[in-house]
Amino acid sequence: MAAQFYFSRDTKVYLTPAGSTAVAWEIPVLDGFSFSQATNTSEITLAEASSGTNKSRRGRQMFTDSFAPAEWSFSTYMRPFASTPAGSDTTLWEPSASIADNPQHAVEEPLWAFMVGAATFALGSGSTASAWNDGITNSDTNMIVDWSASELSTLTEFDLYFELGGATAGNDVCYKIANCAVNEASIDFDIDGIATIAWSGFGKSITESGAATPTFTAEIDEAVDSTANFIRNRLTNLTVTAADTTTFPGSSGGSYGLVLTGGNITISNNLTYLTPETLGVINLPLGNVTGTRSITGNFTCYLDHTSGASADLFEDLVENTTGSSSITNSFALTFGIGGGTSAAHNVQVALPKCHLEVPSHSMDDIISLETNFHALPANLDPGATADSYEIKLTYKGA
């Protein structure tokens, strides 16, 4: 019998609500995806002195105590688009032709939804558009991702299916990671690349779900095959505005003009998993527990000594040693990924209150500065207002 090989480029990934096959989203991933699960073991060893005949037992025994949480990671492109409603087509975000206009969505939307605390999704019907209960707002002009529903001790879970073999009948193998949660999303600004997000998280267990992917009642894959909704990082811009315009005057009104050469935004839920320690059985993780929400990043730009440019920002930060703004400075950062709001496809990442570290110089052929930032909420109890949280994303597709 000929060997059956599986190629990573044939892989398809699907996401469903935990324990349900009523709706699934196809998630196109990039090369370099991974998933694995380790075991936690105990070792018992013998340690005894020598017998009269110079004999000493030196054996050991191993026990499997529990399975560690499954780990998964992959990258996706940022791909906003305007949905095209059509009658009873459950491969679309808006399957009903009676929905007016073109609600905005993103191919990677369900990952954001589960990261920010959305618990349920209702597929549109009649004149009612598809909707998440929290965290994601879809309108005819944009799609907004906010963290106002993320003050949770545990995140809503979902299942991931990795279909290997390209769905060839009888030859494909499907692995299911049950009860997943998104731990981290990292957005990189490689100016020569396409806007991408690196996702990583955990799950309860990895199982082989059978020789084929389960049949989903609604399998949403709208815009997955489109080549018109990618975003070029070279078009990305950054707006930096200081809250204290006296200490940080910038060119005017606390505004600094910086042109990016690179950067990153990393959003982390800092998840941990609880696992029982019952003797005599192999224990499985019970579920996720959220930690401190952490949103950090950096941006790089060339050293520029014109008014309100990067050299002025460095000087104002390094000389700020007295007053309340020296302890925690406050800058509003807005990254226009793909350009401004008028661009055909763009994502505006607003961080209303960021603490900036003193930039560090990089002595390359052209001297540049790298600035680390920490996004902070308006206060430690931000409430339910989307704009009071550390970050908000606004997607817009043509």
mmCIF file of C-alpha atoms in Angstrom:
data_model
loop_
_atom_site.group_PDB
_atom_site.id
_atom_site.type_symbol
_atom_site.label_atom_id
_atom_site.label_comp_id
_atom_site.label_asym_id
_atom_site.label_seq_id
_atom_site.Cartn_x
_atom_site.Cartn_y
_atom_site.Cartn_z
ATOM 1 C CA MET A 1 0.000 0.000 0.000
ATOM 2 C CA ALA A 2 1.370 3.401 -0.977
ATOM 3 C CA ALA A 3 2.178 5.830 1.798
ATOM 4 C CA GLN A 4 -0.179 8.785 2.288
ATOM 5 C CA PHE A 5 1.609 12.092 2.816
ATOM 6 C CA TYR A 6 0.053 15.335 3.991
ATOM 7 C CA PHE A 7 1.219 18.782 2.913
ATOM 8 C CA SER A 8 0.766 21.885 5.057
ATOM 9 C CA ARG A 9 -0.315 23.980 2.087
ATOM 10 C CA ASP A 10 -3.382 21.724 1.659
ATOM 11 C CA THR A 11 -4.585 22.448 5.199
ATOM 12 C CA LYS A 12 -7.897 24.149 5.917
ATOM 13 C CA VAL A 13 -8.864 25.565 9.310
ATOM 14 C CA TYR A 14 -12.405 25.970 10.615
ATOM 15 C CA LEU A 15 -13.711 27.646 13.770
ATOM 16 C CA THR A 16 -17.011 26.838 15.476
ATOM 17 C CA PRO A 17 -18.630 27.725 18.811
ATOM 18 C CA ALA A 18 -17.582 25.141 21.405
ATOM 19 C CA GLY A 19 -19.505 21.898 21.057
ATOM 20 C CA SER A 20 -21.593 23.091 18.120
ATOM 21 C CA THR A 21 -21.576 22.519 14.362
ATOM 22 C CA ALA A 22 -24.479 24.896 13.657
ATOM 23 C CA VAL A 23 -22.148 27.522 12.194
ATOM 24 C CA ALA A 24 -18.498 27.432 11.162
ATOM 25 C CA TRP A 25 -16.097 29.942 9.695
ATOM 26 C CA GLU A 26 -13.249 29.040 7.366
ATOM 27 C CA ILE A 27 -10.064 30.744 8.579
ATOM 28 C CA PRO A 28 -7.379 31.008 5.869
ATOM 29 C CA VAL A 29 -4.019 30.663 7.634
ATOM 30 C CA LEU A 30 -0.444 31.267 6.534
ATOM 31 C CA ASP A 31 2.429 28.813 6.461
ATOM 32 C CA GLY A 32 3.924 28.155 9.899
ATOM 33 C CA PHE A 33 0.767 27.142 11.797
ATOM 34 C CA SER A 34 1.192 24.686 14.668
ATOM 35 C CA PHE A 35 -0.723 22.802 17.359
ATOM 36 C CA SER A 36 0.501 20.460 20.087
ATOM 37 C CA GLN A 37 -0.247 19.119 23.543
ATOM 38 C CA ALA A 38 2.266 18.051 26.177
ATOM 39 C CA THR A 39 1.941 15.772 29.213
ATOM 40 C CA ASN A 40 2.821 16.553 32.812
ATOM 41 C CA THR A 41 4.659 13.644 34.408
ATOM 42 C CA SER A 42 6.090 12.596 37.760
ATOM 43 C CA GLU A 43 9.292 10.613 38.213
ATOM 44 C CA ILE A 44 9.962 8.309 41.156
ATOM 45 C CA THR A 45 13.548 7.149 41.680
ATOM 46 C CA LEU A 46 15.257 4.705 43.998
ATOM 47 C CA ALA A 47 18.153 5.898 46.135
ATOM 48 C CA GLU A 48 19.703 3.328 48.481
ATOM 49 C CA ALA A 49 23.102 2.507 49.858
ATOM 50 C CA SER A 50 25.215 -0.374 48.643
ATOM 51 C CA SER A 51 24.528 -3.905 49.860
ATOM 52 C CA GLY A 52 27.278 -6.126 51.194
ATOM 53 C CA THR A 53 27.896 -7.412 47.670
ATOM 54 C CA ASN A 54 28.254 -3.909 46.160
ATOM 55 C CA LYS A 55 24.727 -4.013 44.726
ATOM 56 C CA SER A 56 22.419 -0.955 44.593
ATOM 57 C CA ARG A 57 19.032 -0.718 42.908
ATOM 58 C CA ARG A 58 19.013 2.244 40.508
ATOM 59 C CA GLY A 59 15.587 2.029 38.824
ATOM 60 C CA ARG A 60 12.969 4.700 38.257
ATOM 61 C CA GLN A 61 9.267 4.884 37.394
ATOM 62 C CA MET A 62 7.304 7.447 35.360
ATOM 63 C CA PHE A 63 3.658 8.460 35.797
ATOM 64 C CA THR A 64 1.502 10.655 33.583
ATOM 65 C CA ASP A 65 -0.301 13.086 35.893
ATOM 66 C CA SER A 66 -2.186 15.250 33.436
ATOM 67 C CA PHE A 67 -2.319 16.732 29.980
ATOM 68 C CA ALA A 68 -1.104 20.307 29.673
ATOM 69 C CA PRO A 69 -3.427 22.683 27.784
ATOM 70 C CA ALA A 70 -3.206 22.229 24.032
ATOM 71 C CA GLU A 71 -1.346 25.067 22.327
ATOM 72 C CA TRP A 72 -2.083 26.427 18.875
ATOM 73 C CA SER A 73 -0.795 29.288 16.750
ATOM 74 C CA PHE A 74 -1.203 30.593 13.223
ATOM 75 C CA SER A 75 -1.195 33.851 11.287
ATOM 76 C CA THR A 76 -3.920 35.434 9.181
ATOM 77 C CA TYR A 77 -4.099 38.460 6.961
ATOM 78 C CA MET A 78 -6.244 41.457 7.962
ATOM 79 C CA ARG A 79 -9.064 41.345 5.408
ATOM 80 C CA PRO A 80 -12.044 43.698 5.790
ATOM 81 C CA PHE A 81 -14.864 43.556 3.260
ATOM 82 C CA ALA A 82 -18.453 44.607 2.670
ATOM 83 C CA SER A 83 -20.741 41.578 2.720
ATOM 84 C CA THR A 84 -23.021 40.847 -0.214
ATOM 85 C CA PRO A 85 -26.391 39.599 1.109
ATOM 86 C CA ALA A 86 -27.958 36.827 -0.938
ATOM 87 C CA GLY A 87 -31.056 34.736 -0.433
ATOM 88 C CA SER A 88 -30.500 31.674 1.790
ATOM 89 C CA ASP A 89 -26.756 31.410 1.007
ATOM 90 C CA THR A 90 -25.313 30.206 4.313
ATOM 91 C CA THR A 91 -21.738 30.563 3.050
ATOM 92 C CA LEU A 92 -22.151 34.341 3.432
ATOM 93 C CA TRP A 93 -22.040 36.472 6.573
ATOM 94 C CA GLU A 94 -25.431 37.892 5.547
ATOM 95 C CA PRO A 95 -27.383 35.023 3.934
ATOM 96 C CA SER A 96 -30.657 36.905 3.445
ATOM 97 C CA ALA A 97 -31.189 39.039 0.353
ATOM 98 C CA SER A 98 -33.658 41.253 2.240
ATOM 99 C CA ILE A 99 -30.879 42.811 4.395
ATOM 100 C CA ALA A 100 -30.328 46.377 3.252
ATOM 101 C CA ASP A 101 -26.951 47.695 2.098
ATOM 102 C CA ASN A 102 -23.665 45.836 2.747
ATOM 103 C CA PRO A 103 -22.720 45.218 6.385
ATOM 104 C CA GLN A 104 -18.965 45.322 7.040
ATOM 105 C CA HIS A 105 -17.140 42.193 8.185
ATOM 106 C CA ALA A 106 -13.641 40.668 8.233
ATOM 107 C CA VAL A 107 -12.437 37.199 7.338
ATOM 108 C CA GLU A 108 -10.740 36.905 10.770
ATOM 109 C CA GLU A 109 -13.724 38.423 12.600
ATOM 110 C CA PRO A 110 -14.657 35.373 14.746
ATOM 111 C CA LEU A 111 -11.167 35.301 16.278
ATOM 112 C CA TRP A 112 -11.564 38.913 17.419
ATOM 113 C CA ALA A 113 -15.073 38.161 18.681
ATOM 114 C CA PHE A 114 -13.960 35.343 20.959
ATOM 115 C CA MET A 115 -10.919 37.309 22.099
ATOM 116 C CA VAL A 116 -12.969 40.290 23.299
ATOM 117 C CA GLY A 117 -15.667 38.322 25.098
ATOM 118 C CA ALA A 118 -18.470 37.806 22.581
ATOM 119 C CA ALA A 119 -20.530 34.855 23.812
ATOM 120 C CA THR A 120 -23.052 34.230 21.041
ATOM 121 C CA PHE A 121 -23.486 34.749 17.308
ATOM 122 C CA ALA A 122 -26.802 34.907 15.481
ATOM 123 C CA LEU A 123 -26.764 34.287 11.743
ATOM 124 C CA GLY A 124 -28.911 36.830 9.919
ATOM 125 C CA SER A 125 -32.366 35.978 8.623
ATOM 126 C CA GLY A 126 -35.123 37.944 6.976
ATOM 127 C CA SER A 127 -34.320 41.642 7.365
ATOM 128 C CA THR A 128 -32.193 41.058 10.496
ATOM 129 C CA ALA A 129 -28.436 41.166 9.984
ATOM 130 C CA SER A 130 -25.976 38.729 11.552
ATOM 131 C CA ALA A 131 -24.811 39.923 14.954
ATOM 132 C CA TRP A 132 -22.567 39.163 17.910
ATOM 133 C CA ASN A 133 -23.993 39.837 21.335
ATOM 134 C CA ASP A 134 -20.926 41.860 22.464
ATOM 135 C CA GLY A 135 -17.584 43.243 21.358
ATOM 136 C CA ILE A 136 -18.210 43.402 17.586
ATOM 137 C CA THR A 137 -20.395 46.007 15.896
ATOM 138 C CA ASN A 138 -21.134 45.574 12.184
ATOM 139 C CA SER A 139 -22.605 48.488 10.279
ATOM 140 C CA ASP A 140 -22.815 49.550 6.653
ATOM 141 C CA THR A 141 -19.790 51.824 7.112
ATOM 142 C CA ASN A 142 -17.382 49.803 9.271
ATOM 143 C CA MET A 143 -16.801 46.959 11.694
ATOM 144 C CA ILE A 144 -15.727 47.964 15.208
ATOM 145 C CA VAL A 145 -13.868 45.677 17.623
ATOM 146 C CA ASP A 146 -13.918 46.930 21.219
ATOM 147 C CA TRP A 147 -13.064 45.529 24.628
ATOM 148 C CA SER A 148 -16.067 46.818 26.605
ATOM 149 C CA ALA A 149 -17.322 43.245 27.175
ATOM 150 C CA SER A 150 -13.905 41.795 28.050
ATOM 151 C CA GLU A 151 -14.045 42.212 31.846
ATOM 152 C CA LEU A 152 -14.522 38.484 32.286
ATOM 153 C CA SER A 153 -12.929 35.874 34.530
ATOM 154 C CA THR A 154 -13.194 33.286 31.753
ATOM 155 C CA LEU A 155 -13.559 33.719 27.998
ATOM 156 C CA THR A 156 -16.171 32.076 25.800
ATOM 157 C CA GLU A 157 -14.613 29.038 24.165
ATOM 158 C CA PHE A 158 -14.641 27.699 20.614
ATOM 159 C CA ASP A 159 -13.434 24.646 18.684
ATOM 160 C CA LEU A 160 -10.771 24.600 15.974
ATOM 161 C CA TYR A 161 -10.647 22.003 13.208
ATOM 162 C CA PHE A 162 -7.437 21.457 11.224
ATOM 163 C CA GLU A 163 -8.270 19.518 8.058
ATOM 164 C CA LEU A 164 -5.117 17.978 6.566
ATOM 165 C CA GLY A 165 -5.062 16.578 3.055
ATOM 166 C CA GLY A 166 -7.221 19.052 1.182
ATOM 167 C CA ALA A 167 -10.525 17.246 1.782
ATOM 168 C CA THR A 168 -9.617 14.414 -0.596
ATOM 169 C CA ALA A 169 -12.287 11.789 -0.012
ATOM 170 C CA GLY A 170 -10.971 9.006 2.189
ATOM 171 C CA ASN A 171 -7.499 10.524 2.547
ATOM 172 C CA ASP A 172 -7.961 13.636 4.662
ATOM 173 C CA VAL A 173 -7.344 13.678 8.407
ATOM 174 C CA CYS A 174 -9.035 16.176 10.692
ATOM 175 C CA TYR A 175 -7.789 17.198 14.133
ATOM 176 C CA LYS A 176 -10.074 18.972 16.576
ATOM 177 C CA ILE A 177 -8.848 21.246 19.353
ATOM 178 C CA ALA A 178 -11.758 21.509 21.762
ATOM 179 C CA ASN A 179 -12.630 24.411 24.060
ATOM 180 C CA CYS A 180 -10.120 26.921 22.706
ATOM 181 C CA ALA A 181 -9.519 30.492 23.826
ATOM 182 C CA VAL A 182 -7.466 33.257 22.210
ATOM 183 C CA ASN A 183 -4.548 34.262 24.397
ATOM 184 C CA GLU A 184 -2.669 36.683 22.166
ATOM 185 C CA ALA A 185 -2.951 38.631 18.924
ATOM 186 C CA SER A 186 0.101 40.373 17.511
ATOM 187 C CA ILE A 187 -0.084 42.886 14.641
ATOM 188 C CA ASP A 188 3.209 43.563 12.837
ATOM 189 C CA PHE A 189 4.078 46.511 10.604
ATOM 190 C CA ASP A 190 6.489 45.155 8.025
ATOM 191 C CA ILE A 191 6.444 47.963 5.465
ATOM 192 C CA ASP A 192 7.256 45.586 2.601
ATOM 193 C CA GLY A 193 4.539 43.103 3.561
ATOM 194 C CA ILE A 194 0.800 42.606 3.844
ATOM 195 C CA ALA A 195 -0.968 43.401 7.126
ATOM 196 C CA THR A 196 -1.026 40.226 9.227
ATOM 197 C CA ILE A 197 -2.034 39.101 12.708
ATOM 198 C CA ALA A 198 -0.249 36.323 14.598
ATOM 199 C CA TRP A 199 -2.774 34.470 16.772
ATOM 200 C CA SER A 200 -2.016 32.061 19.593
ATOM 201 C CA GLY A 201 -4.001 30.402 22.326
ATOM 202 C CA PHE A 202 -4.894 27.280 24.222
ATOM 203 C CA GLY A 203 -7.437 24.473 24.187
ATOM 204 C CA LYS A 204 -8.549 21.602 26.359
ATOM 205 C CA SER A 205 -7.540 18.646 24.200
ATOM 206 C CA ILE A 206 -6.513 17.535 20.703
ATOM 207 C CA THR A 207 -8.382 14.636 19.150
ATOM 208 C CA GLU A 208 -8.630 13.139 15.690
ATOM 209 C CA SER A 209 -12.227 13.858 14.778
ATOM 210 C CA GLY A 210 -12.338 11.279 12.000
ATOM 211 C CA ALA A 211 -11.459 10.829 8.354
ATOM 212 C CA ALA A 212 -13.366 13.971 7.388
ATOM 213 C CA THR A 213 -14.315 17.358 8.721
ATOM 214 C CA PRO A 214 -17.787 17.394 10.325
ATOM 215 C CA THR A 215 -20.674 18.736 8.288
ATOM 216 C CA PHE A 216 -21.568 22.261 9.380
ATOM 217 C CA THR A 217 -25.100 23.608 9.040
ATOM 218 C CA ALA A 218 -23.793 27.011 7.921
ATOM 219 C CA GLU A 219 -20.200 27.185 6.636
ATOM 220 C CA ILE A 220 -19.241 30.848 6.190
ATOM 221 C CA ASP A 221 -16.366 31.416 3.765
ATOM 222 C CA GLU A 222 -17.298 34.771 2.244
ATOM 223 C CA ALA A 223 -14.304 36.733 0.853
ATOM 224 C CA VAL A 224 -11.913 33.862 1.647
ATOM 225 C CA ASP A 225 -11.021 33.533 -2.048
ATOM 226 C CA SER A 226 -11.052 37.266 -2.775
ATOM 227 C CA THR A 227 -7.824 38.971 -3.852
ATOM 228 C CA ALA A 228 -9.226 42.484 -3.423
ATOM 229 C CA ASN A 229 -9.333 42.839 0.376
ATOM 230 C CA PHE A 230 -5.666 42.661 1.411
ATOM 231 C CA ILE A 231 -3.980 45.633 3.093
ATOM 232 C CA ARG A 232 -0.474 46.889 2.255
ATOM 233 C CA ASN A 233 1.553 47.902 5.298
ATOM 234 C CA ARG A 234 3.526 50.520 3.363
ATOM 235 C CA LEU A 235 0.417 52.723 3.330
ATOM 236 C CA THR A 236 0.195 52.677 7.152
ATOM 237 C CA ASN A 237 0.426 55.981 9.035
ATOM 238 C CA LEU A 238 0.679 56.957 12.707
ATOM 239 C CA THR A 239 -0.778 59.920 14.600
ATOM 240 C CA VAL A 240 0.777 60.782 17.989
ATOM 241 C CA THR A 241 -0.895 63.397 20.208
ATOM 242 C CA ALA A 242 0.138 64.246 23.775
ATOM 243 C CA ALA A 243 -2.403 64.923 26.512
ATOM 244 C CA ASP A 244 -0.015 67.387 28.226
ATOM 245 C CA THR A 245 0.613 69.871 25.423
ATOM 246 C CA THR A 246 2.818 72.083 27.640
ATOM 247 C CA THR A 247 5.370 69.381 28.437
ATOM 248 C CA PHE A 248 4.985 67.768 25.026
ATOM 249 C CA PRO A 249 4.191 70.590 22.568
ATOM 250 C CA GLY A 250 5.086 68.726 19.376
ATOM 251 C CA SER A 251 4.740 70.810 16.235
ATOM 252 C CA SER A 252 1.470 72.276 17.568
ATOM 253 C CA GLY A 253 -1.172 71.134 20.025
ATOM 254 C CA GLY A 254 0.916 68.191 21.248
ATOM 255 C CA SER A 255 1.054 66.585 17.805
ATOM 256 C CA TYR A 256 4.165 64.765 16.607
ATOM 257 C CA GLY A 257 4.747 63.885 12.968
ATOM 258 C CA LEU A 258 6.300 60.417 12.724
ATOM 259 C CA VAL A 259 6.632 58.295 9.596
ATOM 260 C CA LEU A 260 6.866 54.594 10.426
ATOM 261 C CA THR A 261 9.516 52.176 9.260
ATOM 262 C CA GLY A 262 8.089 49.308 11.321
ATOM 263 C CA GLY A 263 6.312 48.402 14.529
ATOM 264 C CA ASN A 264 4.132 46.006 16.451
ATOM 265 C CA ILE A 265 1.001 45.905 18.618
ATOM 266 C CA THR A 266 0.564 42.875 20.903
ATOM 267 C CA ILE A 267 -2.695 42.212 22.761
ATOM 268 C CA SER A 268 -2.616 39.524 25.437
ATOM 269 C CA ASN A 269 -5.250 38.021 27.738
ATOM 270 C CA ASN A 270 -2.532 36.275 29.809
ATOM 271 C CA LEU A 271 -4.635 33.129 30.128
ATOM 272 C CA THR A 272 -3.940 30.288 32.519
ATOM 273 C CA TYR A 273 -5.680 26.920 32.771
ATOM 274 C CA LEU A 274 -6.826 25.087 35.882
ATOM 275 C CA THR A 275 -6.144 21.343 36.002
ATOM 276 C CA PRO A 276 -7.234 18.974 38.821
ATOM 277 C CA GLU A 277 -4.688 16.665 40.471
ATOM 278 C CA THR A 278 -6.700 13.517 41.196
ATOM 279 C CA LEU A 279 -4.507 10.444 41.755
ATOM 280 C CA GLY A 280 -4.894 7.403 39.530
ATOM 281 C CA VAL A 281 -6.267 9.175 36.437
ATOM 282 C CA ILE A 282 -4.879 11.376 33.680
ATOM 283 C CA ASN A 283 -6.376 14.791 34.402
ATOM 284 C CA LEU A 284 -7.482 17.218 31.688
ATOM 285 C CA PRO A 285 -7.535 21.042 31.924
ATOM 286 C CA LEU A 286 -10.887 22.339 33.147
ATOM 287 C CA GLY A 287 -10.940 25.699 31.414
ATOM 288 C CA ASN A 288 -9.344 29.093 30.951
ATOM 289 C CA VAL A 289 -8.907 31.857 33.512
ATOM 290 C CA THR A 290 -8.088 35.370 32.338
ATOM 291 C CA GLY A 291 -5.158 37.322 33.719
ATOM 292 C CA THR A 292 -4.247 40.985 33.444
ATOM 293 C CA ARG A 293 -5.046 42.348 30.001
ATOM 294 C CA SER A 294 -1.809 43.596 28.474
ATOM 295 C CA ILE A 295 -1.514 45.738 25.346
ATOM 296 C CA THR A 296 2.021 46.738 24.406
ATOM 297 C CA GLY A 297 4.009 47.495 21.298
ATOM 298 C CA ASN A 298 6.637 49.561 19.605
ATOM 299 C CA PHE A 299 7.140 51.692 16.537
ATOM 300 C CA THR A 300 10.285 52.657 14.643
ATOM 301 C CA CYS A 301 11.028 55.721 12.558
ATOM 302 C CA TYR A 302 14.063 57.576 11.231
ATOM 303 C CA LEU A 303 15.740 60.220 13.390
ATOM 304 C CA ASP A 304 14.302 63.495 12.096
ATOM 305 C CA HIS A 305 15.103 66.905 13.582
ATOM 306 C CA THR A 306 12.351 68.938 11.950
ATOM 307 C CA SER A 307 9.821 70.571 14.264
ATOM 308 C CA GLY A 308 7.594 68.053 16.034
ATOM 309 C CA ALA A 309 9.359 65.044 14.525
ATOM 310 C CA SER A 310 11.100 62.079 16.177
ATOM 311 C CA ALA A 311 14.105 64.003 17.563
ATOM 312 C CA ASP A 312 11.746 66.391 19.366
ATOM 313 C CA LEU A 313 9.786 63.474 20.829
ATOM 314 C CA PHE A 314 13.010 61.933 22.162
ATOM 315 C CA GLU A 315 14.135 65.236 23.656
ATOM 316 C CA ASP A 316 10.772 65.943 25.311
ATOM 317 C CA LEU A 317 10.598 62.451 26.831
ATOM 318 C CA VAL A 318 14.178 62.319 28.123
ATOM 319 C CA GLU A 319 13.992 65.791 29.681
ATOM 320 C CA ASN A 320 10.628 65.178 31.370
ATOM 321 C CA THR A 321 11.690 64.443 34.963
ATOM 322 C CA THR A 322 9.312 66.569 37.046
ATOM 323 C CA GLY A 323 5.537 66.894 37.273
ATOM 324 C CA SER A 324 2.704 64.391 37.052
ATOM 325 C CA SER A 325 3.259 63.648 33.352
ATOM 326 C CA SER A 326 6.813 62.474 34.051
ATOM 327 C CA ILE A 327 5.514 59.532 36.120
ATOM 328 C CA THR A 328 2.907 58.372 33.603
ATOM 329 C CA ASN A 329 2.893 60.300 30.360
ATOM 330 C CA SER A 330 -0.167 60.058 28.140
ATOM 331 C CA PHE A 331 -0.217 59.967 24.347
ATOM 332 C CA ALA A 332 -3.041 59.060 21.990
ATOM 333 C CA LEU A 333 -1.784 56.789 19.211
ATOM 334 C CA THR A 334 -3.756 55.991 16.089
ATOM 335 C CA PHE A 335 -2.327 53.558 13.561
ATOM 336 C CA GLY A 336 -3.953 53.805 10.155
ATOM 337 C CA ILE A 337 -3.137 50.350 8.763
ATOM 338 C CA GLY A 338 -3.433 50.624 5.016
ATOM 339 C CA GLY A 339 -3.860 54.404 5.162
ATOM 340 C CA GLY A 340 -6.476 56.809 6.422
ATOM 341 C CA THR A 341 -10.213 56.244 6.718
ATOM 342 C CA SER A 342 -10.708 57.111 3.046
ATOM 343 C CA ALA A 343 -8.597 54.161 1.847
ATOM 344 C CA ALA A 344 -10.525 51.345 0.176
ATOM 345 C CA HIS A 345 -9.430 48.801 2.774
ATOM 346 C CA ASN A 346 -8.008 49.962 6.093
ATOM 347 C CA VAL A 347 -7.986 49.266 9.814
ATOM 348 C CA GLN A 348 -7.747 52.129 12.291
ATOM 349 C CA VAL A 349 -6.195 51.046 15.601
ATOM 350 C CA ALA A 350 -6.908 53.662 18.273
ATOM 351 C CA LEU A 351 -5.032 53.585 21.583
ATOM 352 C CA PRO A 352 -6.351 56.628 23.490
ATOM 353 C CA LYS A 353 -3.901 56.545 26.405
ATOM 354 C CA CYS A 354 -0.374 55.218 25.977
ATOM 355 C CA HIS A 355 2.652 55.528 28.232
ATOM 356 C CA LEU A 356 5.767 55.961 26.069
ATOM 357 C CA GLU A 357 9.235 54.850 27.098
ATOM 358 C CA VAL A 358 12.277 56.893 26.126
ATOM 359 C CA PRO A 359 13.115 55.955 22.504
ATOM 360 C CA SER A 360 16.314 54.031 21.832
ATOM 361 C CA HIS A 361 18.655 54.830 18.946
ATOM 362 C CA SER A 362 19.525 52.226 16.328
ATOM 363 C CA MET A 363 22.817 52.985 14.583
ATOM 364 C CA ASP A 364 22.114 51.541 11.155
ATOM 365 C CA ASP A 365 23.007 53.076 7.786
ATOM 366 C CA ILE A 366 20.291 55.609 8.531
ATOM 367 C CA ILE A 367 19.940 56.287 12.257
ATOM 368 C CA SER A 368 16.495 55.473 13.572
ATOM 369 C CA LEU A 369 14.546 55.444 16.837
ATOM 370 C CA GLU A 370 12.509 52.667 18.415
ATOM 371 C CA THR A 371 9.829 53.643 20.922
ATOM 372 C CA ASN A 372 8.087 51.158 23.205
ATOM 373 C CA PHE A 373 4.574 51.948 24.416
ATOM 374 C CA HIS A 374 2.091 50.541 26.920
ATOM 375 C CA ALA A 375 -1.615 51.084 26.261
ATOM 376 C CA LEU A 376 -3.610 51.875 29.410
ATOM 377 C CA PRO A 377 -7.342 52.213 30.150
ATOM 378 C CA ALA A 378 -8.840 55.564 31.087
ATOM 379 C CA ASN A 379 -8.887 54.258 34.678
ATOM 380 C CA LEU A 380 -8.698 50.903 36.472
ATOM 381 C CA ASP A 381 -12.489 50.516 36.260
ATOM 382 C CA PRO A 382 -13.217 51.668 32.693
ATOM 383 C CA GLY A 383 -16.864 50.622 32.708
ATOM 384 C CA ALA A 384 -18.790 49.684 29.591
ATOM 385 C CA THR A 385 -17.754 52.552 27.301
ATOM 386 C CA ALA A 386 -15.784 51.269 24.324
ATOM 387 C CA ASP A 387 -13.609 54.395 24.128
ATOM 388 C CA SER A 388 -12.529 54.072 27.787
ATOM 389 C CA TYR A 389 -10.573 50.890 27.072
ATOM 390 C CA GLU A 390 -6.970 50.540 25.959
ATOM 391 C CA ILE A 391 -7.687 49.860 22.303
ATOM 392 C CA LYS A 392 -10.362 49.917 19.635
ATOM 393 C CA LEU A 393 -10.137 48.615 16.052
ATOM 394 C CA THR A 394 -12.222 49.978 13.204
ATOM 395 C CA TYR A 395 -12.247 47.865 10.034
ATOM 396 C CA LYS A 396 -13.423 49.278 6.695
ATOM 397 C CA GLY A 397 -13.756 47.345 3.462
ATOM 398 C CA ALA A 398 -14.734 48.581 0.040
#
